[in-house]
PDB file of C-alpha atoms in Angstrom:
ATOM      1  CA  UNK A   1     -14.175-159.366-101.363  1.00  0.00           C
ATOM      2  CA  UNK A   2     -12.414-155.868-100.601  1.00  0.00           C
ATOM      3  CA  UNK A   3      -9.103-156.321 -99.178  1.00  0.00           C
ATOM      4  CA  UNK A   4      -6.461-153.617 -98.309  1.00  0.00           C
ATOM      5  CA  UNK A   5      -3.248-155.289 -98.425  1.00  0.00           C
ATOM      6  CA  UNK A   6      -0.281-152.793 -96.773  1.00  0.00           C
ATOM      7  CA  UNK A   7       3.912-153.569 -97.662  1.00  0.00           C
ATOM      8  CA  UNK A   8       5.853-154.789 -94.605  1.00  0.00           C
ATOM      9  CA  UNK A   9       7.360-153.339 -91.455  1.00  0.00           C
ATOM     10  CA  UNK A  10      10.482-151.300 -91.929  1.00  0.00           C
ATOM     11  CA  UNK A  11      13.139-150.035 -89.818  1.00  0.00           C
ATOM     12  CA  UNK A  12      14.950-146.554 -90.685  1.00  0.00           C
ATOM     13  CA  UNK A  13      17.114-144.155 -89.090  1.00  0.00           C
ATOM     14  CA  UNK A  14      15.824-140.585 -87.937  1.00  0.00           C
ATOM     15  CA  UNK A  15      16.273-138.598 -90.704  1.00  0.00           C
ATOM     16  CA  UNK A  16      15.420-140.813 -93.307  1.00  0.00           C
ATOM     17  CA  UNK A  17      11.834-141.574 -95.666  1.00  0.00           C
ATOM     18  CA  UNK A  18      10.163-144.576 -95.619  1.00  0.00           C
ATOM     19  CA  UNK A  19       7.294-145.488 -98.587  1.00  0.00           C
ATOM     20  CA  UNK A  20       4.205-147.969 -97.464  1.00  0.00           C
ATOM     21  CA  UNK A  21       2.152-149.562-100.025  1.00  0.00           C
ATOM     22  CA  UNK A  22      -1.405-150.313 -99.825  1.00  0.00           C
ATOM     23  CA  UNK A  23      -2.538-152.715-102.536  1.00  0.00           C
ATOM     24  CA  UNK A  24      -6.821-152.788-102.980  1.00  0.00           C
ATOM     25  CA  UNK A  25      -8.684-155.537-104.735  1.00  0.00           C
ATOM     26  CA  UNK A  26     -12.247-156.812-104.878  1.00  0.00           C
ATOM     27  CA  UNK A  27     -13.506-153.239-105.974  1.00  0.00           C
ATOM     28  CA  UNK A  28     -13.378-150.518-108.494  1.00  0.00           C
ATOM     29  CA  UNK A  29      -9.610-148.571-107.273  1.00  0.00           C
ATOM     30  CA  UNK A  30     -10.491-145.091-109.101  1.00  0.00           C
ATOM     31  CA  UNK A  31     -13.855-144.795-107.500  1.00  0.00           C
ATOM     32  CA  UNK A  32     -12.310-144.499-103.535  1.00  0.00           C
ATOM     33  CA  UNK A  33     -10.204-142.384-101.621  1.00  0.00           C
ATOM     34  CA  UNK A  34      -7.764-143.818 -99.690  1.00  0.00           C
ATOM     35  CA  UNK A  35      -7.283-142.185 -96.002  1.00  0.00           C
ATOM     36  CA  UNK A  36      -3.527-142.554 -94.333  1.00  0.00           C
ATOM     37  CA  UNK A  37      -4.122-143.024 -90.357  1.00  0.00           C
ATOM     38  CA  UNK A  38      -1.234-143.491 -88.098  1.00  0.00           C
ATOM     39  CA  UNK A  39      -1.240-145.015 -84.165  1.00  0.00           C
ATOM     40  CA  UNK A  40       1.730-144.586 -81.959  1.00  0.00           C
ATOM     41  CA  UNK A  41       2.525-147.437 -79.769  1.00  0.00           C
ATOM     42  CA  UNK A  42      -0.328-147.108 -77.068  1.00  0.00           C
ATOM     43  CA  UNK A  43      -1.936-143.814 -78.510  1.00  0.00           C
ATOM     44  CA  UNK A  44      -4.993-142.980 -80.220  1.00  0.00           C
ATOM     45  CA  UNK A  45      -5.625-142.988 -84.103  1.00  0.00           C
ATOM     46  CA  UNK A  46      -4.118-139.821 -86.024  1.00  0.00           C
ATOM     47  CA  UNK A  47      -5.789-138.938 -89.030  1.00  0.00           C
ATOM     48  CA  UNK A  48      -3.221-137.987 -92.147  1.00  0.00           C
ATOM     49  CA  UNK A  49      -4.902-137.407 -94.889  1.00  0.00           C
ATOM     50  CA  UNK A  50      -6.109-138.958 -98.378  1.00  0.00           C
ATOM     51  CA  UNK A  51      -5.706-139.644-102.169  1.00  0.00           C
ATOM     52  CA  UNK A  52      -8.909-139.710-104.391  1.00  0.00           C
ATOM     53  CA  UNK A  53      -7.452-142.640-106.613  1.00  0.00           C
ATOM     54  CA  UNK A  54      -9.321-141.480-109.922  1.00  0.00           C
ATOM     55  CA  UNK A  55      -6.980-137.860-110.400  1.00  0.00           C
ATOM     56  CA  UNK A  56      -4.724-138.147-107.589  1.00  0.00           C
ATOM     57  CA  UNK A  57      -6.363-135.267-105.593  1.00  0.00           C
ATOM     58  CA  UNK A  58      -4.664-134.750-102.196  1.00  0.00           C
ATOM     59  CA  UNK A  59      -5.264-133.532 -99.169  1.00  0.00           C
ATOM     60  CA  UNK A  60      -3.202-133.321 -96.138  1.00  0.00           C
ATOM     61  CA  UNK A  61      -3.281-132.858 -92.333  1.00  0.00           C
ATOM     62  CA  UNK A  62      -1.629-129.649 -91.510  1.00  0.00           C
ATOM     63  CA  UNK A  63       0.944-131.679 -89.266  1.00  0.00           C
ATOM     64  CA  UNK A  64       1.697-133.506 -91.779  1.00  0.00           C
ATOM     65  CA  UNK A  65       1.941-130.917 -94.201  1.00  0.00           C
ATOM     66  CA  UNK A  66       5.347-130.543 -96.241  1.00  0.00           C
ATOM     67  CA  UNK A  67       6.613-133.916 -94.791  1.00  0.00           C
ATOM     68  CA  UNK A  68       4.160-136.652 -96.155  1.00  0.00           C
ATOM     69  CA  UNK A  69       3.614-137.364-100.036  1.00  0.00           C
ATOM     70  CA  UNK A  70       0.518-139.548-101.311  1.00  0.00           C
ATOM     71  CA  UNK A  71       1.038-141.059-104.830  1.00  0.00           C
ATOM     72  CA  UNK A  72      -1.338-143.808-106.561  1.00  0.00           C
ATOM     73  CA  UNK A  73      -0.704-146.273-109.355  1.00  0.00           C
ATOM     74  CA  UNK A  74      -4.229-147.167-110.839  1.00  0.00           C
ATOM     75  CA  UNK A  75      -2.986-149.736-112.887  1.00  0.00           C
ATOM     76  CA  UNK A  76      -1.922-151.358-109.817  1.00  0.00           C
ATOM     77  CA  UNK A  77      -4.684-150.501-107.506  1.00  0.00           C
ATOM     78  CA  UNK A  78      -1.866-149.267-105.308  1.00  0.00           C
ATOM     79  CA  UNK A  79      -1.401-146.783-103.040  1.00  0.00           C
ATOM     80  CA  UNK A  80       1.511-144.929-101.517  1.00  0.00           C
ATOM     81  CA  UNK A  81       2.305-143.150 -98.214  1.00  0.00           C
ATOM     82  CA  UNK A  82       5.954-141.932 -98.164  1.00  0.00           C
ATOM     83  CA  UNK A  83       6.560-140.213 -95.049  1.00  0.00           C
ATOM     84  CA  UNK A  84       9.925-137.982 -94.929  1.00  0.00           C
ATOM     85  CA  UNK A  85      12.728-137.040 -92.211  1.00  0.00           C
ATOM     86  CA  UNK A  86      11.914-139.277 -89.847  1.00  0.00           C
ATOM     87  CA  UNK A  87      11.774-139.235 -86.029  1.00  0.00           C
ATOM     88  CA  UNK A  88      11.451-140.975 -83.304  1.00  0.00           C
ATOM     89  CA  UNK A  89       8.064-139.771 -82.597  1.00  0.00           C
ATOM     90  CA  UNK A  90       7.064-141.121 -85.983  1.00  0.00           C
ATOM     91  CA  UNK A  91       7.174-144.527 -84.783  1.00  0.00           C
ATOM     92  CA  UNK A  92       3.949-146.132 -85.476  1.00  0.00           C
ATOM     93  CA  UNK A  93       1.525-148.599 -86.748  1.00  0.00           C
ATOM     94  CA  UNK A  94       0.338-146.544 -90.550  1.00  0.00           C
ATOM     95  CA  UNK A  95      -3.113-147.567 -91.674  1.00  0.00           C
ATOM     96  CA  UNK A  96      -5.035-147.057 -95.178  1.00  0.00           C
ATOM     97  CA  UNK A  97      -8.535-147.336 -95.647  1.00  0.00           C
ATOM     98  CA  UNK A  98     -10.905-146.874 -97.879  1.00  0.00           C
ATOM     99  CA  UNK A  99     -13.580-144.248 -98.590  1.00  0.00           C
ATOM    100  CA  UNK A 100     -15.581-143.180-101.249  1.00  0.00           C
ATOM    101  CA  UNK A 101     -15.192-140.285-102.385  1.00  0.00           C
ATOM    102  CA  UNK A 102     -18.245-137.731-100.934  1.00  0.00           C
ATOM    103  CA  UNK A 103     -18.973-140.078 -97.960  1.00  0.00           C
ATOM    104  CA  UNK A 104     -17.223-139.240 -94.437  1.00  0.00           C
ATOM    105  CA  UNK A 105     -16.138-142.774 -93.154  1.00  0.00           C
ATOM    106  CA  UNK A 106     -13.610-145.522 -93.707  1.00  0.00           C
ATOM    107  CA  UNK A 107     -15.126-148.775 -94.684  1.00  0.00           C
ATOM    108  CA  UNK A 108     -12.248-151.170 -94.802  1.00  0.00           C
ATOM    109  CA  UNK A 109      -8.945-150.860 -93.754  1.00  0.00           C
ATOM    110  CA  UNK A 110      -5.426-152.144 -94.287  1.00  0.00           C
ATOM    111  CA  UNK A 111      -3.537-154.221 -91.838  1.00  0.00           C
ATOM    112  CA  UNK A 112      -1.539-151.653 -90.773  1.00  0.00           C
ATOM    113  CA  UNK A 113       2.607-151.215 -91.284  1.00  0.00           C
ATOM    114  CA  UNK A 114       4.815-151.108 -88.621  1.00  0.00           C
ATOM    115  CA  UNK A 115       7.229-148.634 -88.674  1.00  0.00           C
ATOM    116  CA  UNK A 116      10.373-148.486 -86.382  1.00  0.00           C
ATOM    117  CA  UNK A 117      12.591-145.261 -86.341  1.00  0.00           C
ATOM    118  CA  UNK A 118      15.423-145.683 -84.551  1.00  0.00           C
ATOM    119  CA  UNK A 119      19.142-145.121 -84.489  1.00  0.00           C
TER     120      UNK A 119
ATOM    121  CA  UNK B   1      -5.431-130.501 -85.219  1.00  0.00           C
ATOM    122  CA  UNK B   2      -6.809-131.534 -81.505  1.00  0.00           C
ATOM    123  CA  UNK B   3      -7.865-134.745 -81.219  1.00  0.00           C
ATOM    124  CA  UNK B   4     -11.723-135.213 -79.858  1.00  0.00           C
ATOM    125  CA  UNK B   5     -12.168-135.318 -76.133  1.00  0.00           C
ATOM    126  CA  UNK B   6     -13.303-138.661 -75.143  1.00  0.00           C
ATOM    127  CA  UNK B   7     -12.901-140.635 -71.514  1.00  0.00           C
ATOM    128  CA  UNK B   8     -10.087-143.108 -70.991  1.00  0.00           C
ATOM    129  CA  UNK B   9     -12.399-145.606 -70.000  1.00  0.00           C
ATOM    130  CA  UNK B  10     -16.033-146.775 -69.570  1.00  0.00           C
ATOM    131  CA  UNK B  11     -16.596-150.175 -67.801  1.00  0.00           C
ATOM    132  CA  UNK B  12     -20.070-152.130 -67.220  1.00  0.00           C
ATOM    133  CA  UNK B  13     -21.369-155.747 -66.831  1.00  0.00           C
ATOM    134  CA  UNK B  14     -22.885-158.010 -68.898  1.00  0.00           C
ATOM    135  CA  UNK B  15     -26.298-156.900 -70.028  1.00  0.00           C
ATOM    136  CA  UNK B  16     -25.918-153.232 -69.409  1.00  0.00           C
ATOM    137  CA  UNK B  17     -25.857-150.629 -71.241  1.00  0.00           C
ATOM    138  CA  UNK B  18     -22.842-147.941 -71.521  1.00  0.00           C
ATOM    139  CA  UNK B  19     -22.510-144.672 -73.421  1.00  0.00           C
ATOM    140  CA  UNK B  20     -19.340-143.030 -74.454  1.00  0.00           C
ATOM    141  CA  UNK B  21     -19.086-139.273 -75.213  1.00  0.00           C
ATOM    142  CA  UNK B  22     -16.929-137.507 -77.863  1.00  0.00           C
ATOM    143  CA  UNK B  23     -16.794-133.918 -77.625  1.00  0.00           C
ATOM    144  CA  UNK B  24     -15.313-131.488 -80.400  1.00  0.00           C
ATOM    145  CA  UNK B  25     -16.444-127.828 -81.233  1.00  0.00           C
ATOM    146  CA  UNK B  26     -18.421-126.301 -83.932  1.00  0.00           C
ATOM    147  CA  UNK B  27     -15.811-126.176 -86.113  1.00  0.00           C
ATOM    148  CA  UNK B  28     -16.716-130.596 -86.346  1.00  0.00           C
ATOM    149  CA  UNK B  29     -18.699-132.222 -84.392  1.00  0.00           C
ATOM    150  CA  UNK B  30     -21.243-129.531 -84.011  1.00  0.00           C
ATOM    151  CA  UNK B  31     -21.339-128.597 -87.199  1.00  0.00           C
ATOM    152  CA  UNK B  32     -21.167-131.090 -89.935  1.00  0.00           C
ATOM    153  CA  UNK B  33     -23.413-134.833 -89.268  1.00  0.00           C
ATOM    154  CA  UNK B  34     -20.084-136.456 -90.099  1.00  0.00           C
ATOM    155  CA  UNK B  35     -19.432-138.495 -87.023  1.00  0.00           C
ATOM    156  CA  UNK B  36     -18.140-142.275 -87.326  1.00  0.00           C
ATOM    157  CA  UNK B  37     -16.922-144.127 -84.220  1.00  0.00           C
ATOM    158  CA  UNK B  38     -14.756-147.081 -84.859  1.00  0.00           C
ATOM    159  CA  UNK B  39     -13.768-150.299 -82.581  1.00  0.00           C
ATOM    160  CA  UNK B  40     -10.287-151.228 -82.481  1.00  0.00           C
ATOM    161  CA  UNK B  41      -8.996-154.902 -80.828  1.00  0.00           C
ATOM    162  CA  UNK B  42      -5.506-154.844 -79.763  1.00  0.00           C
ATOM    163  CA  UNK B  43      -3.107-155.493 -82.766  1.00  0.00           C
ATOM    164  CA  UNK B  44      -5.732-155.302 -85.367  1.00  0.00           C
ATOM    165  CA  UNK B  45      -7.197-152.392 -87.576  1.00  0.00           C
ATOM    166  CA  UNK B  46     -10.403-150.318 -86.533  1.00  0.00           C
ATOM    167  CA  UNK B  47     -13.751-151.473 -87.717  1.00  0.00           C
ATOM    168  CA  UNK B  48     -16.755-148.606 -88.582  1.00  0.00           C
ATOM    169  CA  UNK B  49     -19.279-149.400 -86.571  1.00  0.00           C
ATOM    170  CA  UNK B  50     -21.343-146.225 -86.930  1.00  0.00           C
ATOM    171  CA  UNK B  51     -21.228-143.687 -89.854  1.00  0.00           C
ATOM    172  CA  UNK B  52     -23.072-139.957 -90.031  1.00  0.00           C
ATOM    173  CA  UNK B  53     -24.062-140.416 -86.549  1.00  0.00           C
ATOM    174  CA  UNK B  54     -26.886-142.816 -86.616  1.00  0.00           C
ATOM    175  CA  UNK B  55     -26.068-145.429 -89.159  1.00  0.00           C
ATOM    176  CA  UNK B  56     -24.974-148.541 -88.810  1.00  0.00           C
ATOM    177  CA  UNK B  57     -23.218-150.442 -91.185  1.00  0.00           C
ATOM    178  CA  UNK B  58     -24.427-153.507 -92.887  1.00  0.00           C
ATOM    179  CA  UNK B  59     -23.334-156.696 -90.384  1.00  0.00           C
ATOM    180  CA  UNK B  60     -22.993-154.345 -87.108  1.00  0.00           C
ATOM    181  CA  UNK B  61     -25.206-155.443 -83.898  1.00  0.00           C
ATOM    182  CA  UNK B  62     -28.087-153.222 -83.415  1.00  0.00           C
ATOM    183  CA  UNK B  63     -26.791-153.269 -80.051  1.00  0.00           C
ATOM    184  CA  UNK B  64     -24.623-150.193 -80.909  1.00  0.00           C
ATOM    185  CA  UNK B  65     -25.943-146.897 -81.377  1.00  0.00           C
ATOM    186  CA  UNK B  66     -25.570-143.378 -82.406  1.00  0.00           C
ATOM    187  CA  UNK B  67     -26.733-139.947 -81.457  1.00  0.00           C
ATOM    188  CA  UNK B  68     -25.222-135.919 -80.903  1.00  0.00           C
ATOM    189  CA  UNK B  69     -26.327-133.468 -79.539  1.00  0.00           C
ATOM    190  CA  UNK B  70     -24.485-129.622 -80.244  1.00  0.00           C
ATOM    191  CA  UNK B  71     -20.820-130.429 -80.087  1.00  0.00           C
ATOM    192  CA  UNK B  72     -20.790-133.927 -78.462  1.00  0.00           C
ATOM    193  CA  UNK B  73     -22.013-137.222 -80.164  1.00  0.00           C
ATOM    194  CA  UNK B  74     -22.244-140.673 -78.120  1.00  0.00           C
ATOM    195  CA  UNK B  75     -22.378-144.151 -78.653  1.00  0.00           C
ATOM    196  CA  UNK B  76     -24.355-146.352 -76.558  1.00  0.00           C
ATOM    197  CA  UNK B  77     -23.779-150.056 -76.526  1.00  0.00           C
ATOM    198  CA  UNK B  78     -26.764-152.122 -75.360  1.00  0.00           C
ATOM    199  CA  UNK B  79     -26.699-155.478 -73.607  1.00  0.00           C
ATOM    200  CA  UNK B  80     -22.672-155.540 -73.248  1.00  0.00           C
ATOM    201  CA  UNK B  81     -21.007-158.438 -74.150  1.00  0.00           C
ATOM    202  CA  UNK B  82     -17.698-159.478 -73.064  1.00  0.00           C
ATOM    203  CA  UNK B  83     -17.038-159.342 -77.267  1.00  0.00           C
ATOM    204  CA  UNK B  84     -17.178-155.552 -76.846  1.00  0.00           C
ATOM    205  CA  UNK B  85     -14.457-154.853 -75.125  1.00  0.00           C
ATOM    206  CA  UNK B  86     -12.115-153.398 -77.264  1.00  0.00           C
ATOM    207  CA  UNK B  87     -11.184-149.466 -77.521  1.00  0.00           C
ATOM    208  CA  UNK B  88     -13.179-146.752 -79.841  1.00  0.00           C
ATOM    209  CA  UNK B  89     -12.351-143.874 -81.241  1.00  0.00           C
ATOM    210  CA  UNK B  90     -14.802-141.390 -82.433  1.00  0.00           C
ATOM    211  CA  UNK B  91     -14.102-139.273 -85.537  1.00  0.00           C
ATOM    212  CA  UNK B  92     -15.484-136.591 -87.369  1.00  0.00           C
ATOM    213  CA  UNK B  93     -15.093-134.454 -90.451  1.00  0.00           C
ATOM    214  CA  UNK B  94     -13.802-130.717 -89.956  1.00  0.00           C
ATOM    215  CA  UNK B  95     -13.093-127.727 -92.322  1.00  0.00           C
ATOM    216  CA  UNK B  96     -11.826-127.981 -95.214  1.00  0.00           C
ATOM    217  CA  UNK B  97     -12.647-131.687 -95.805  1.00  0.00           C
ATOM    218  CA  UNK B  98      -9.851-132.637 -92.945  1.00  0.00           C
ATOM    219  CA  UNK B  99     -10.939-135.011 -90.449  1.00  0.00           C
ATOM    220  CA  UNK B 100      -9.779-135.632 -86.437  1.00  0.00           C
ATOM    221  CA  UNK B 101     -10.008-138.568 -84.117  1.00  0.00           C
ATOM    222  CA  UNK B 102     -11.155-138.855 -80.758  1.00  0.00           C
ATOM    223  CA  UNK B 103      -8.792-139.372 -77.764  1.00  0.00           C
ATOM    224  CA  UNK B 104     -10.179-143.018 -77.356  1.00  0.00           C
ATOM    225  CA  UNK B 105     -12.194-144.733 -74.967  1.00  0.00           C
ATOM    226  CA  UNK B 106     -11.356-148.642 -73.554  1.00  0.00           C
ATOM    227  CA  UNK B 107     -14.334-150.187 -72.872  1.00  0.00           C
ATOM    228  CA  UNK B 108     -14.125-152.965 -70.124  1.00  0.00           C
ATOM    229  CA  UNK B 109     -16.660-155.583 -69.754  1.00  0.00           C
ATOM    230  CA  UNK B 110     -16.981-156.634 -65.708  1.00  0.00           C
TER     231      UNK B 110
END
């Protein structure tokens, strides 16, 4: 069956990066996109961006833009969000699903990663 | 990016029916039939339960439902259950391949 497995929470000080993983299985990686979402405690869902997992094709939200990096290892049906000078405000539950690429909707998701800044 | 305009909150009873709006501009919702609306539990990862307006995906009640009209799209949810409460977001595809949630909507059961 698909699963979207995502790394642990982390804890990091404002000003630092922090890398999630999100490790897919039960389908063919290359095929997919994966979208980045993000929820702040209590807020709604904030769309980042995606990877198309077959050439690495990016795309990102314009708030996000010169802060976030998307990277994929196909051998390892993994993908990476690695978010950049953290703040406070980027405290937040980070989800990846999955799309395929030329459709307009996330089918499965990850279990979402917890991440903490704080000093 | 500005998140969809949805209400904070729709309530009904048991056996009802509710509809929740999700307004955006012609730059999205009005102009692409890329609308999905999601439901989200507390603590756990959204679900699709609609996709390109009107379709449901395989495993979804036929209870839920999907329509827009111009710049705002709705779901309706048919015969509430107490199972459906839960909050959902609406999303949709903009320019340039970027996409935008909605502000969400809790759903309360009676």
């Amino acid at each position: 069956q698909v699963q979207l497995v995502q790394s642990g929470a982390e804890v990091k000080r404002p000003g630092a990066s922090v890398k999630v993983s999100c490790k897919a299985s039960g389908y063919s990686f290359s095929t997919y996109a994966i979208h980045w979402v993000r929820q702040a405690p209590g807020q709604r869902l904030e769309w980042m961006g995606w990877i198309f997992a077959g050439n690495g094709d990016t795309l990102y939200s314009p708030n996000f833009q010169g802060r976030v990096s998307f990277t994929r290892d196909t051998s390892a049906g993994t993908a990476y969000m690695e978010l950049s000078s953290l703040m406070s405000d980027d405290t937040a539950v980070y989800y990846c699903a999955r799309n395929i690429r030329g459709s307009t909707w996330c089918d499965y998701w990850g279990q979402g990663t917890l991440v903490t800044v704080s000093s | 990016q500005f998140a969809l305009t949805q209400p904070a909150s729709v309530s009904g009873s048991p056996g009802q029916s509710i509809t929740i709006s999700c307004t955006g501009t012609s730059s999205d919702v009005g102009h692409h039939d890329c609308v999905s609306w999601y439901q989200q539990y507390p603590g756990k990862a959204p679900k699709l339960m609609i996709y390109e307006v009107t379709n449901r995906p395989s495993g979804v009640s036929n209870r839920f439902s999907g329509s827009k009209s111009g710049n705002t799209a709705s779901l309706t949810i048919s015969g509430l259950q107490a199972e459906d409460e839960a909050d959902y977001y609406c999303s949709s595809c903009s320019t340039s391949h970027s996409y935008v949630f909605g502000s969400g909507t809790k759903v309360t059961v009676l």
